[in-house]
Coordinates of C-alpha atoms in Angstrom, one line a residue:
P1 CA 16.1 42.7 -4.6
F2 CA 18.5 45.4 -5.8
L3 CA 18.8 48.9 -7.2
L4 CA 20.9 49.2 -10.3
Y5 CA 23.4 51.9 -11.2
V6 CA 25.2 51.8 -14.6
G7 CA 28.4 53.5 -15.7
K8 CA 31.1 55.7 -14.3
R9 CA 30.5 57.2 -10.9
G10 CA 32.7 60.3 -10.6
G11 CA 32.1 64.0 -11.1
Y12 CA 28.9 64.9 -12.8
K13 CA 27.6 61.3 -12.6
N14 CA 26.7 62.3 -9.0
F15 CA 27.0 58.8 -7.6
H16 CA 28.0 60.2 -4.2
R17 CA 24.7 61.9 -3.6
F18 CA 22.8 58.7 -4.7
L19 CA 24.9 56.8 -2.2
E20 CA 24.1 59.3 0.5
A21 CA 20.4 59.0 -0.3
Y22 CA 20.7 55.2 -0.1
G23 CA 22.8 55.1 3.0
R24 CA 20.6 57.5 4.9
S25 CA 17.5 55.5 4.2
H26 CA 17.0 52.8 6.9
H27 CA 14.5 51.1 4.6
L28 CA 16.4 51.1 1.4
K29 CA 19.8 49.9 2.7
N30 CA 18.1 47.1 4.6
D31 CA 15.7 46.0 1.9
F32 CA 17.8 46.4 -1.3
K33 CA 21.3 45.7 -2.4
L34 CA 23.0 48.3 -4.7
I35 CA 24.6 46.9 -7.8
C36 CA 27.0 49.1 -9.8
F37 CA 27.6 47.9 -13.3
G38 CA 30.8 48.9 -15.0
G39 CA 32.9 51.9 -14.0
P40 CA 36.3 51.7 -12.3
Q41 CA 37.0 49.8 -9.1
F42 CA 35.6 51.4 -6.0
S43 CA 38.0 54.1 -4.8
A44 CA 39.3 54.5 -1.2
S45 CA 36.9 57.4 -0.8
E46 CA 34.0 55.4 -1.9
E47 CA 34.9 52.5 0.4
K48 CA 35.2 54.9 3.3
N49 CA 31.7 56.2 2.5
F50 CA 30.3 52.6 2.3
R51 CA 31.7 52.0 5.8
G52 CA 30.3 55.4 7.0
F53 CA 26.8 54.5 5.9
E54 CA 27.3 50.9 7.0
V55 CA 26.4 49.6 3.5
Q56 CA 29.7 47.9 2.6
A57 CA 28.1 44.5 2.6
M58 CA 25.2 45.8 0.4
V59 CA 27.1 47.5 -2.4
T60 CA 28.6 45.4 -5.2
R61 CA 30.4 46.2 -8.5
V62 CA 29.7 44.0 -11.4
V63 CA 31.5 43.9 -14.8
G64 CA 30.5 41.9 -17.8
D65 CA 29.2 42.0 -21.4
D66 CA 25.9 43.1 -22.9
S67 CA 24.1 39.9 -21.8
T68 CA 25.2 40.5 -18.2
L69 CA 23.8 44.1 -18.3
R70 CA 20.6 42.8 -20.0
D71 CA 20.1 40.4 -17.1
L72 CA 20.6 43.1 -14.6
Y73 CA 18.1 45.4 -16.3
S74 CA 15.6 42.6 -16.4
S75 CA 16.0 41.7 -12.7
A76 CA 16.5 45.1 -11.0
T77 CA 13.8 46.7 -8.9
C78 CA 14.7 49.9 -10.7
L79 CA 17.5 51.8 -12.4
V80 CA 18.7 54.9 -10.5
Y81 CA 20.4 57.5 -12.8
P82 CA 21.4 60.6 -10.7
S83 CA 23.6 62.4 -13.3
L84 CA 23.7 66.2 -13.2
Y85 CA 23.8 66.5 -16.9
E86 CA 23.7 64.2 -19.9
G87 CA 23.9 64.6 -23.7
F88 CA 21.6 61.6 -24.0
G89 CA 21.6 59.0 -21.3
I90 CA 21.8 55.6 -23.0
P91 CA 21.3 53.5 -19.8
V92 CA 17.9 55.2 -19.3
L93 CA 16.7 54.1 -22.7
E94 CA 18.2 50.6 -22.3
A95 CA 16.4 50.1 -19.0
M96 CA 13.1 51.2 -20.4
A97 CA 13.6 48.7 -23.3
Y98 CA 13.9 45.9 -20.7
E99 CA 10.9 47.1 -18.7
C100 CA 13.1 48.2 -15.8
P101 CA 11.5 51.1 -13.9
V102 CA 13.6 54.3 -14.2
V103 CA 14.3 56.8 -11.4
C104 CA 16.4 59.6 -12.6
S105 CA 17.4 63.3 -12.5
R106 CA 15.1 66.0 -13.8
T107 CA 17.9 67.7 -15.6
S108 CA 19.4 68.2 -19.1
S109 CA 18.3 65.7 -21.7
L110 CA 16.9 63.1 -19.3
P111 CA 13.2 64.3 -19.1
E112 CA 13.3 64.6 -22.9
I113 CA 14.4 61.0 -23.3
A114 CA 12.3 59.4 -20.6
G115 CA 9.1 61.6 -20.9
E116 CA 6.4 60.2 -18.6
A117 CA 8.2 56.9 -18.2
A118 CA 10.4 57.8 -15.2
E119 CA 10.2 59.0 -11.6
Y120 CA 12.2 62.2 -11.3
F121 CA 14.2 63.8 -8.5
D122 CA 16.3 66.9 -7.9
P123 CA 19.9 65.4 -8.2
V124 CA 21.5 67.9 -5.8
R125 CA 19.2 66.9 -3.0
P126 CA 19.8 63.4 -1.5
D127 CA 16.4 63.7 0.3
S128 CA 14.7 64.1 -3.1
I129 CA 16.6 61.1 -4.5
R130 CA 15.6 59.0 -1.6
A131 CA 12.0 60.0 -1.7
A132 CA 11.7 59.2 -5.5
I133 CA 13.4 55.8 -5.1
E134 CA 11.2 54.8 -2.2
H135 CA 8.1 56.0 -4.0
V136 CA 8.9 53.5 -6.8
V137 CA 10.4 50.5 -5.0
Y138 CA 7.6 50.3 -2.4
S139 CA 4.8 50.5 -4.9
D140 CA 4.0 47.6 -7.2
G141 CA 1.6 49.7 -9.1
R142 CA 4.1 52.5 -9.8
R143 CA 6.7 50.1 -10.9
S144 CA 4.3 48.4 -13.2
N145 CA 3.2 51.7 -14.6
L146 CA 6.8 52.9 -15.3
A147 CA 7.7 49.6 -16.9
E148 CA 4.7 49.8 -19.2
H149 CA 5.3 53.4 -20.2
G150 CA 9.0 52.8 -20.5
K151 CA 8.7 50.0 -23.0
R152 CA 6.4 52.1 -25.2
R153 CA 8.8 55.1 -24.9
A154 CA 11.8 53.1 -25.8
A155 CA 10.1 51.8 -28.9
Q156 CA 10.1 55.4 -30.2
F157 CA 13.9 55.3 -30.5
S158 CA 15.9 53.1 -33.0
W159 CA 19.2 53.2 -34.7
D160 CA 17.4 53.1 -38.1
R161 CA 15.4 56.2 -37.2
C162 CA 18.6 57.9 -35.9
A163 CA 20.4 57.1 -39.2
R164 CA 17.5 58.4 -41.3
Q165 CA 17.2 61.7 -39.4
T166 CA 21.0 62.2 -39.4
L167 CA 21.0 61.8 -43.2
Q168 CA 18.2 64.3 -43.5
V169 CA 20.2 66.8 -41.5
Y170 CA 23.3 66.3 -43.7
S171 CA 21.2 66.5 -46.8
S172 CA 19.5 69.8 -45.7
L173 CA 22.9 71.3 -44.9
M174 CA 24.3 70.3 -48.4
K175 CA 21.5 71.8 -50.4
G176 CA 22.7 74.6 -52.6
I177 CA 26.4 73.8 -52.0
S178 CA 28.5 73.1 -55.0
W179 CA 30.6 70.1 -53.9
H180 CA 32.4 69.6 -57.2
Q181 CA 34.8 72.4 -56.3
Y182 CA 36.2 70.2 -53.5
S183 CA 38.5 67.2 -53.9
S184 CA 39.1 64.3 -51.5
A185 CA 42.3 66.1 -50.5
D186 CA 40.2 68.8 -48.9
F187 CA 39.0 66.3 -46.4
E188 CA 42.1 64.2 -45.8
H189 CA 42.5 65.5 -42.2
C190 CA 38.9 64.7 -41.3
S191 CA 38.5 61.8 -38.9
T192 CA 35.2 60.9 -40.4
I193 CA 33.4 61.8 -43.7
P194 CA 29.6 61.9 -43.5
V195 CA 27.9 59.1 -45.4
A196 CA 26.0 61.7 -47.3
F197 CA 29.2 62.7 -49.2
D198 CA 29.2 59.3 -50.9
R199 CA 25.6 59.6 -52.1

């Protein structure tokens, strides 16, 4: 059994506090491996921390494509996402779609994305992170409940819906604006032109 972490690990991603929570829990570090998907090679500082918490044999970095990540979501005991702030938090949504229980920070956009389909913790307190993880991984009922809620929650998000709502925003912004006064040259320095301009 393993805990899954996805993405970069530096700065606001707060991996170091998650590692501390994991490393200071006798139960977690003995019962679960920690798999980190993606991100850079482990740094010298991270390797030092692994040795300090005596988890160097339990922490693994994996790289791969979408199918590799899908298999990890499907097999993990839970996804742990300790970020201090996120604009969205794609791994949380991905995990829920694959019925992987989510344990994440109660900060920024994450509660808005996950709703009731996650176990939350205070990301600046390793003891809070540890308690939340243990509450999920040692309870079959809690994991089942999160997986069920997560799948329903993830179904509320789709690229089609995102595209429709984005178009609605552009359309509402364009109402009452006379676009015929502009030529394509006015937008030649733009990196992207909203799809709505072609409608």
